[in-house]
Amino acid sequence: MFQINENYLQLGESYLFSTIARKVDQFSAAHPGADIIRLGIGDVTLPLSPAVIEALHRSVDEMGVKESFRGYGPEQGYLFLREAIAGTDFQKRGIDIAPDEIFVSDGSKSDTGNIGDILGEGNVVAITDPVYPVYLDTTLMRIGKTNKIRLLRCSDENGFLPEIPDERVDIVYLCYPNNPTGTVMTREELKKWVMWALEQKSLILFDAAYEAFISDETIPRSIYEIDGANRCAIEFRSFSKNAGFTGLRCSYTVVPQELKGTTANGKEVSLHHLWNRRQSTKFNGTAYIVQRAAEAVYSPQGQQEMREMVGYYMHNAQLIRDGLIEKGWTLFGGENAPYIWLKCPGDMDSWTFFDRLLAECHVVGTPGVGFGSAGEGYFRLTAFNSYEKTVEAIERIKKWEY
Ligand code: MLT
């Protein structure tokens, strides 16, 4: 009989957010009248902005006309979008990233998981703990529970920032602003990682999906703000959270032309070339209409609407922070990120806190331990619900006898 990929048997029973959705569904079924407020999965609640909707309508109409209909597009993404991205997200900020270094995709979840396809199985991979579960699960799917995975433990003692590994590591996943802890990395801190990677000839997989939520101008929004990062880092960006594309699906990955890896016998190979080869073989590109919608995010109106959307969620983040501080709870994040990471009161473990918050306040969050064992005793709340629901959730928590 054929065999399966046994690495899958080493994964947790289900993906974290699927487990939570199941638990919440069970609770709702048992308590049909409960008005449940979801501050769990980081899914947006504001509708797409007018500039995006207008671009969608226009491009849908184009698809219905023989002269402007589009079939397969370029696998790397249409040039109109890659130029808009390179110009606005990088060149305007003095960062030298060209349109041909950008690969448009359907989500950072896919790209941060798929990137392993072009990396050798012998690499030692470092992953922070706690972590966005996709990096760990997809690494496990690929290489299994070998001795090739290093967990970089983050705790309140180090402000939930990882230490540079003191042993050989080939690849490290970094996500800043961080999911789940909402913490950010200063320029000095990020510079240390870039210097380390250049020295060690290691690769940084930098997930910047939440960069739009940074308001502190001193915090880097791209790893390429650091000199030399184009020789040691791949960056992932998403339209999901800043422009509300979670249901539309669009993201991009930057693989600089100068970035090289080596074969087992030391021959240098361009990662850009390999990712292009991988994408053109396994991916037929993001839908034309979605790319037109993403392009609209870069118009002056689209940029203004994006800033308003981000501002709305960050106002929610501030409300959550203020409410929890008033309650006397210890918390991190929520200042340059849409996630608030709190220490469960009374030394409760993460799942007990989840169950009690759901049962007693009808509020859903995400147990910190779901992001790794270092997250035990912590809990994540998102700022992505509506203002009204966020106010209500915080009022319930404030009144809660805890
Ligand atoms: C989260 O809640 O961590 C995010 O929504 C997950 C994601 O972006 O895939």
Short mmCIF file of C-alpha atoms and ligand atoms in Angstrom, two decimals:
data_model
loop_
_atom_site.label_atom_id
_atom_site.label_comp_id
_atom_site.label_asym_id
_atom_site.label_seq_id
_atom_site.Cartn_x
_atom_site.Cartn_y
_atom_site.Cartn_z
CA MET A 1 0.00 0.00 0.00
CA PHE A 2 1.13 3.56 -0.60
CA GLN A 3 2.56 5.47 2.35
CA ILE A 4 1.66 8.80 3.83
CA ASN A 5 3.91 11.63 4.94
CA GLU A 6 4.30 10.55 8.56
CA ASN A 7 5.48 13.99 9.57
CA TYR A 8 1.81 14.97 9.61
CA LEU A 9 1.25 12.54 12.48
CA GLN A 10 3.65 14.59 14.59
CA LEU A 11 1.50 17.71 14.34
CA GLY A 12 -1.08 18.75 16.91
CA GLU A 13 -4.55 17.29 16.39
CA SER A 14 -5.80 20.36 14.50
CA TYR A 15 -4.71 23.86 13.56
CA LEU A 16 -5.05 26.24 16.54
CA PHE A 17 -7.78 28.43 15.06
CA SER A 18 -9.79 25.41 13.92
CA THR A 19 -9.71 24.06 17.49
CA ILE A 20 -10.93 27.39 18.84
CA ALA A 21 -13.69 27.66 16.23
CA ARG A 22 -14.87 24.17 17.17
CA LYS A 23 -14.92 24.99 20.89
CA VAL A 24 -16.83 28.22 20.28
CA ASP A 25 -19.35 26.41 18.05
CA GLN A 26 -19.91 23.84 20.80
CA PHE A 27 -20.41 26.58 23.38
CA SER A 28 -22.85 28.45 21.10
CA ALA A 29 -24.84 25.29 20.47
CA ALA A 30 -25.13 24.68 24.23
CA HIS A 31 -25.95 28.40 24.94
CA PRO A 32 -27.99 29.60 21.99
CA GLY A 33 -28.79 32.98 23.58
CA ALA A 34 -25.18 33.91 24.37
CA ASP A 35 -23.97 37.06 22.60
CA ILE A 36 -20.43 35.95 21.89
CA ILE A 37 -17.80 38.56 21.04
CA ARG A 38 -14.85 37.28 19.05
CA LEU A 39 -11.44 38.72 19.82
CA GLY A 40 -9.78 35.45 18.85
CA ILE A 41 -8.58 34.93 15.30
CA GLY A 42 -7.09 38.04 13.73
CA ASP A 43 -9.82 38.43 11.14
CA VAL A 44 -10.87 41.89 10.09
CA THR A 45 -14.42 43.23 10.44
CA LEU A 46 -14.44 46.47 8.43
CA PRO A 47 -15.66 46.16 4.84
CA LEU A 48 -13.32 46.71 1.92
CA SER A 49 -12.69 50.40 1.28
CA PRO A 50 -14.41 52.36 -1.52
CA ALA A 51 -11.22 52.60 -3.64
CA VAL A 52 -10.83 48.81 -3.50
CA ILE A 53 -14.49 48.14 -4.28
CA GLU A 54 -14.38 50.53 -7.21
CA ALA A 55 -11.30 48.77 -8.64
CA LEU A 56 -13.00 45.41 -8.20
CA HIS A 57 -16.13 46.53 -10.08
CA ARG A 58 -14.05 48.03 -12.87
CA SER A 59 -11.90 44.93 -13.30
CA VAL A 60 -14.87 42.57 -13.12
CA ASP A 61 -16.39 44.54 -16.02
CA GLU A 62 -13.11 44.25 -17.95
CA MET A 63 -13.25 40.48 -17.55
CA GLY A 64 -16.65 40.45 -19.26
CA VAL A 65 -15.42 42.15 -22.41
CA LYS A 66 -13.52 40.30 -25.14
CA GLU A 67 -10.94 43.08 -25.65
CA SER A 68 -10.00 43.39 -21.97
CA PHE A 69 -10.59 39.84 -20.73
CA ARG A 70 -7.53 38.28 -19.03
CA GLY A 71 -6.67 34.62 -18.83
CA TYR A 72 -3.58 33.35 -17.02
CA GLY A 73 -1.52 36.22 -15.70
CA PRO A 74 2.21 36.39 -15.00
CA GLU A 75 2.96 33.96 -12.13
CA GLN A 76 5.04 36.62 -10.36
CA GLY A 77 2.16 39.10 -10.50
CA TYR A 78 1.15 41.88 -12.88
CA LEU A 79 3.75 44.59 -13.34
CA PHE A 80 1.19 47.32 -12.50
CA LEU A 81 0.93 45.93 -8.96
CA ARG A 82 4.60 45.10 -8.48
CA GLU A 83 5.51 48.66 -9.57
CA ALA A 84 2.99 50.15 -7.15
CA ILE A 85 4.36 48.00 -4.31
CA ALA A 86 8.03 48.69 -5.04
CA GLY A 87 7.38 52.42 -5.43
CA THR A 88 5.22 52.96 -2.35
CA ASP A 89 6.29 50.37 0.19
CA PHE A 90 10.01 50.57 -0.52
CA GLN A 91 11.45 53.20 -2.89
CA LYS A 92 9.48 56.09 -1.36
CA ARG A 93 10.99 55.08 1.97
CA GLY A 94 14.49 55.04 0.51
CA ILE A 95 14.65 51.24 0.27
CA ASP A 96 16.13 49.79 -2.87
CA ILE A 97 13.68 47.03 -3.83
CA ALA A 98 12.76 46.65 -7.52
CA PRO A 99 9.47 45.35 -8.99
CA ASP A 100 11.20 42.22 -10.28
CA GLU A 101 12.11 41.27 -6.68
CA ILE A 102 8.43 41.11 -5.71
CA PHE A 103 6.26 38.01 -6.04
CA VAL A 104 2.52 38.60 -5.68
CA SER A 105 0.69 35.78 -3.97
CA ASP A 106 -2.57 34.82 -2.26
CA GLY A 107 -1.49 35.07 1.37
CA SER A 108 1.47 35.20 3.71
CA LYS A 109 0.26 32.01 5.33
CA SER A 110 0.87 30.15 2.06
CA ASP A 111 4.17 31.84 1.30
CA THR A 112 5.71 31.50 4.77
CA GLY A 113 4.76 27.83 4.63
CA ASN A 114 5.75 27.18 1.02
CA ILE A 115 9.12 28.90 1.19
CA GLY A 116 10.53 25.69 2.69
CA ASP A 117 10.18 24.08 -0.76
CA ILE A 118 13.33 25.87 -1.92
CA LEU A 119 15.39 25.27 1.23
CA GLY A 120 17.46 22.20 2.02
CA GLU A 121 16.19 19.65 4.52
CA GLY A 122 19.49 19.60 6.39
CA ASN A 123 19.14 23.19 7.59
CA VAL A 124 18.79 23.93 11.28
CA VAL A 125 15.67 26.10 11.58
CA ALA A 126 15.06 28.45 14.51
CA ILE A 127 11.54 29.44 15.44
CA THR A 128 10.49 31.70 18.28
CA ASP A 129 8.30 30.35 21.06
CA PRO A 130 5.55 31.63 21.20
CA VAL A 131 5.07 31.77 17.45
CA TYR A 132 2.48 32.07 14.65
CA PRO A 133 1.85 28.29 14.34
CA VAL A 134 2.28 28.15 10.55
CA TYR A 135 6.10 28.42 10.69
CA LEU A 136 6.45 25.51 13.07
CA ASP A 137 3.74 23.29 11.58
CA THR A 138 4.96 23.69 8.00
CA THR A 139 8.55 23.03 9.08
CA LEU A 140 7.37 19.89 10.86
CA MET A 141 5.38 18.82 7.77
CA ARG A 142 8.56 19.11 5.72
CA ILE A 143 11.30 17.74 7.97
CA GLY A 144 9.45 16.09 10.85
CA LYS A 145 10.46 16.19 14.51
CA THR A 146 14.15 15.99 13.87
CA ASN A 147 16.91 17.60 15.86
CA LYS A 148 16.96 20.35 13.23
CA ILE A 149 14.45 22.65 14.94
CA ARG A 150 15.53 25.12 17.61
CA LEU A 151 12.98 27.00 19.65
CA LEU A 152 14.01 30.50 20.68
CA ARG A 153 12.20 30.97 23.95
CA CYS A 154 10.72 34.41 24.50
CA SER A 155 9.42 35.50 27.86
CA ASP A 156 8.46 38.60 29.78
CA GLU A 157 12.06 38.68 31.04
CA ASN A 158 13.34 39.43 27.54
CA GLY A 159 10.29 41.51 26.56
CA PHE A 160 9.19 38.60 24.35
CA LEU A 161 12.13 39.20 22.02
CA PRO A 162 14.34 36.25 21.00
CA GLU A 163 18.05 36.10 21.80
CA ILE A 164 20.55 35.51 19.00
CA PRO A 165 21.20 31.72 19.00
CA ASP A 166 24.47 30.64 20.55
CA GLU A 167 24.77 27.63 18.26
CA ARG A 168 24.73 27.15 14.48
CA VAL A 169 21.33 28.04 12.96
CA ASP A 170 20.81 28.22 9.19
CA ILE A 171 17.34 29.72 8.98
CA VAL A 172 15.33 31.81 11.40
CA TYR A 173 11.71 32.93 11.18
CA LEU A 174 11.12 36.41 12.64
CA CYS A 175 7.74 38.16 12.71
CA TYR A 176 7.64 41.87 13.64
CA PRO A 177 5.35 43.47 14.69
CA ASN A 178 4.88 40.15 16.35
CA ASN A 179 2.02 37.77 16.16
CA PRO A 180 1.04 36.74 18.86
CA THR A 181 2.76 39.02 21.40
CA GLY A 182 2.22 42.37 19.66
CA THR A 183 5.82 43.35 20.47
CA VAL A 184 8.09 45.17 18.01
CA MET A 185 11.78 45.05 17.23
CA THR A 186 13.83 48.23 17.42
CA ARG A 187 16.21 49.12 14.62
CA GLU A 188 19.21 48.23 16.83
CA GLU A 189 17.76 44.84 17.67
CA LEU A 190 16.91 44.02 14.05
CA LYS A 191 20.36 45.18 12.99
CA LYS A 192 21.89 42.60 15.36
CA TRP A 193 19.94 39.86 13.57
CA VAL A 194 20.97 41.07 10.11
CA MET A 195 24.64 41.27 11.18
CA TRP A 196 24.39 37.79 12.67
CA ALA A 197 22.81 36.35 9.50
CA LEU A 198 25.42 37.96 7.24
CA GLU A 199 28.26 36.71 9.43
CA GLN A 200 26.83 33.19 9.77
CA LYS A 201 25.59 33.05 6.17
CA SER A 202 22.14 32.28 7.53
CA LEU A 203 18.74 33.23 6.15
CA ILE A 204 16.09 35.36 7.90
CA LEU A 205 12.47 34.73 6.91
CA PHE A 206 10.94 38.04 7.97
CA ASP A 207 7.16 38.22 8.26
CA ALA A 208 6.14 41.88 8.16
CA ALA A 209 2.40 41.28 7.72
CA TYR A 210 1.61 43.81 10.46
CA GLU A 211 4.01 46.62 9.49
CA ALA A 212 1.15 49.04 8.71
CA PHE A 213 0.23 49.05 12.41
CA ILE A 214 3.53 50.65 13.43
CA SER A 215 3.07 54.26 14.43
CA ASP A 216 6.45 54.75 16.12
CA GLU A 217 8.64 56.15 13.33
CA THR A 218 11.81 54.76 14.92
CA ILE A 219 10.64 51.14 14.48
CA PRO A 220 11.65 49.56 11.15
CA ARG A 221 8.74 48.56 8.93
CA SER A 222 10.86 46.47 6.60
CA ILE A 223 13.96 44.41 7.25
CA TYR A 224 15.44 46.01 4.14
CA GLU A 225 15.75 49.26 6.08
CA ILE A 226 18.83 47.56 7.53
CA ASP A 227 21.95 47.58 5.31
CA GLY A 228 22.85 44.17 3.97
CA ALA A 229 19.42 42.61 4.59
CA ASN A 230 18.95 42.09 0.85
CA ARG A 231 21.77 39.52 1.10
CA CYS A 232 20.28 37.55 3.99
CA ALA A 233 16.50 38.02 4.17
CA ILE A 234 13.20 37.25 2.48
CA GLU A 235 10.27 39.47 3.53
CA PHE A 236 6.58 38.56 3.55
CA ARG A 237 3.84 41.21 3.34
CA SER A 238 0.08 40.95 3.29
CA PHE A 239 -2.97 43.01 2.34
CA SER A 240 -5.11 41.03 4.79
CA LYS A 241 -4.95 43.16 7.88
CA ASN A 242 -4.08 46.67 6.62
CA ALA A 243 -6.58 46.69 3.73
CA GLY A 244 -9.08 44.06 4.89
CA PHE A 245 -8.24 41.41 2.29
CA THR A 246 -8.66 38.32 4.52
CA GLY A 247 -11.55 37.20 2.32
CA LEU A 248 -10.09 38.49 -0.94
CA ARG A 249 -6.57 37.04 -0.58
CA CYS A 250 -3.52 38.97 -1.70
CA SER A 251 0.01 39.23 -0.37
CA TYR A 252 3.53 39.51 -1.66
CA THR A 253 6.97 38.18 -0.92
CA VAL A 254 10.24 39.98 -1.58
CA VAL A 255 13.12 37.81 -2.69
CA PRO A 256 16.04 40.12 -3.49
CA GLN A 257 18.18 39.42 -6.54
CA GLU A 258 21.34 39.49 -4.39
CA LEU A 259 20.17 36.75 -2.04
CA LYS A 260 22.13 33.53 -2.53
CA GLY A 261 22.13 30.12 -0.89
CA THR A 262 24.52 27.28 -1.51
CA THR A 263 24.34 23.69 -2.66
CA ALA A 264 25.84 20.92 -0.50
CA ASN A 265 29.13 21.37 -2.35
CA GLY A 266 29.21 25.09 -1.85
CA LYS A 267 27.99 26.37 -5.22
CA GLU A 268 26.05 29.65 -4.90
CA VAL A 269 22.50 29.70 -6.25
CA SER A 270 20.03 32.60 -6.47
CA LEU A 271 17.00 32.15 -4.21
CA HIS A 272 15.08 34.53 -6.47
CA HIS A 273 15.59 32.10 -9.32
CA LEU A 274 14.47 29.13 -7.20
CA TRP A 275 11.35 30.89 -5.87
CA ASN A 276 10.46 31.96 -9.39
CA ARG A 277 10.88 28.35 -10.52
CA ARG A 278 8.74 27.11 -7.63
CA GLN A 279 5.97 29.66 -8.13
CA SER A 280 5.80 29.29 -11.91
CA THR A 281 5.47 25.53 -11.47
CA LYS A 282 3.07 25.32 -8.53
CA PHE A 283 1.14 28.59 -8.68
CA ASN A 284 -0.82 30.22 -11.49
CA GLY A 285 -0.89 33.67 -9.97
CA THR A 286 -3.34 35.75 -7.96
CA ALA A 287 -6.64 36.64 -9.69
CA TYR A 288 -6.45 39.68 -11.97
CA ILE A 289 -9.35 41.40 -10.23
CA VAL A 290 -7.71 40.89 -6.84
CA GLN A 291 -4.46 42.39 -8.11
CA ARG A 292 -6.38 45.41 -9.42
CA ALA A 293 -7.98 45.71 -5.98
CA ALA A 294 -4.54 45.57 -4.34
CA GLU A 295 -3.24 48.17 -6.79
CA ALA A 296 -6.06 50.49 -5.67
CA VAL A 297 -4.67 50.35 -2.11
CA TYR A 298 -1.70 52.34 -3.46
CA SER A 299 -3.78 55.17 -4.98
CA PRO A 300 -3.88 58.35 -2.85
CA GLN A 301 -7.49 57.53 -1.91
CA GLY A 302 -6.58 53.88 -1.19
CA GLN A 303 -3.66 54.92 1.03
CA GLN A 304 -5.88 57.32 2.96
CA GLU A 305 -8.56 54.66 3.44
CA MET A 306 -5.95 52.13 4.55
CA ARG A 307 -4.61 54.55 7.16
CA GLU A 308 -8.16 55.10 8.43
CA MET A 309 -8.78 51.36 8.66
CA VAL A 310 -5.55 50.79 10.57
CA GLY A 311 -6.36 53.77 12.81
CA TYR A 312 -9.77 52.30 13.60
CA TYR A 313 -8.29 48.98 14.74
CA MET A 314 -5.50 50.68 16.66
CA HIS A 315 -8.11 52.73 18.51
CA ASN A 316 -9.67 49.40 19.54
CA ALA A 317 -6.23 48.20 20.63
CA GLN A 318 -5.91 51.29 22.83
CA LEU A 319 -9.33 50.61 24.37
CA ILE A 320 -8.33 47.05 25.18
CA ARG A 321 -5.03 48.17 26.65
CA ASP A 322 -6.65 50.89 28.78
CA GLY A 323 -9.33 48.52 30.06
CA LEU A 324 -6.89 45.79 31.01
CA ILE A 325 -4.45 48.22 32.60
CA GLU A 326 -7.35 49.59 34.67
CA LYS A 327 -8.01 46.02 35.73
CA GLY A 328 -4.41 45.79 36.87
CA TRP A 329 -3.44 43.04 34.45
CA THR A 330 0.03 42.71 32.94
CA LEU A 331 0.09 43.12 29.20
CA PHE A 332 2.31 43.55 26.15
CA GLY A 333 1.73 44.82 22.61
CA GLY A 334 -1.24 46.74 21.27
CA GLU A 335 0.80 49.91 20.66
CA ASN A 336 2.34 49.21 17.26
CA ALA A 337 0.46 45.98 16.60
CA PRO A 338 -3.18 44.86 16.59
CA TYR A 339 -2.58 42.14 19.20
CA ILE A 340 -2.64 42.46 22.98
CA TRP A 341 -0.80 39.77 24.89
CA LEU A 342 -1.85 39.52 28.49
CA LYS A 343 -0.71 37.50 31.44
CA CYS A 344 -3.63 35.38 32.64
CA PRO A 345 -4.64 36.68 36.07
CA GLY A 346 -4.29 34.49 39.13
CA ASP A 347 -1.69 32.30 37.43
CA MET A 348 -4.44 30.60 35.44
CA ASP A 349 -3.26 28.47 32.56
CA SER A 350 -4.16 29.65 29.05
CA TRP A 351 -6.95 27.16 28.27
CA THR A 352 -8.62 27.59 31.69
CA PHE A 353 -8.63 31.33 31.06
CA PHE A 354 -10.06 30.74 27.57
CA ASP A 355 -12.86 28.55 28.97
CA ARG A 356 -13.69 30.93 31.78
CA LEU A 357 -13.65 34.05 29.61
CA LEU A 358 -15.95 32.33 27.15
CA ALA A 359 -18.29 30.91 29.79
CA GLU A 360 -18.39 33.95 32.11
CA CYS A 361 -17.99 36.92 29.73
CA HIS A 362 -18.93 35.34 26.39
CA VAL A 363 -15.68 36.71 24.96
CA VAL A 364 -13.38 34.64 22.75
CA GLY A 365 -9.61 35.09 22.69
CA THR A 366 -6.67 32.87 21.84
CA PRO A 367 -4.83 30.85 24.50
CA GLY A 368 -1.15 31.77 24.53
CA VAL A 369 -0.10 28.13 24.87
CA GLY A 370 -1.60 27.52 21.42
CA PHE A 371 1.37 29.50 20.08
CA GLY A 372 3.93 27.35 21.90
CA SER A 373 4.77 26.19 25.39
CA ALA A 374 6.37 29.55 26.26
CA GLY A 375 2.92 31.07 25.76
CA GLU A 376 1.45 29.06 28.63
CA GLY A 377 -0.18 31.39 31.14
CA TYR A 378 -0.70 34.09 28.49
CA PHE A 379 -3.61 35.03 26.28
CA ARG A 380 -4.04 36.99 23.04
CA LEU A 381 -6.81 39.46 22.22
CA THR A 382 -7.17 41.07 18.81
CA ALA A 383 -8.22 44.59 17.96
CA PHE A 384 -9.97 43.50 14.76
CA ASN A 385 -13.57 43.44 15.96
CA SER A 386 -15.81 46.51 15.65
CA TYR A 387 -15.45 49.47 18.00
CA GLU A 388 -18.85 48.71 19.57
CA LYS A 389 -18.08 45.03 20.19
CA THR A 390 -14.63 45.87 21.53
CA VAL A 391 -16.11 48.38 24.00
CA GLU A 392 -18.69 45.82 25.07
CA ALA A 393 -16.09 43.06 25.47
CA ILE A 394 -13.89 45.26 27.62
CA GLU A 395 -16.84 46.41 29.73
CA ARG A 396 -17.71 42.76 30.39
CA ILE A 397 -14.11 41.96 31.31
CA LYS A 398 -13.91 45.00 33.60
CA LYS A 399 -17.05 43.91 35.45
CA TRP A 400 -15.83 40.32 35.65
CA GLU A 401 -14.99 39.22 39.16
CA TYR A 402 -11.44 38.51 38.37
C1 MLT B 1 -4.08 35.10 13.57
O1 MLT B 1 -5.11 35.23 14.20
O2 MLT B 1 -3.00 34.78 14.10
C2 MLT B 1 -4.12 35.37 12.11
O3 MLT B 1 -5.38 35.72 11.70
C3 MLT B 1 -3.72 34.20 11.38
C4 MLT B 1 -3.41 34.48 9.96
O4 MLT B 1 -3.19 35.62 9.55
O5 MLT B 1 -3.35 33.50 9.25
#
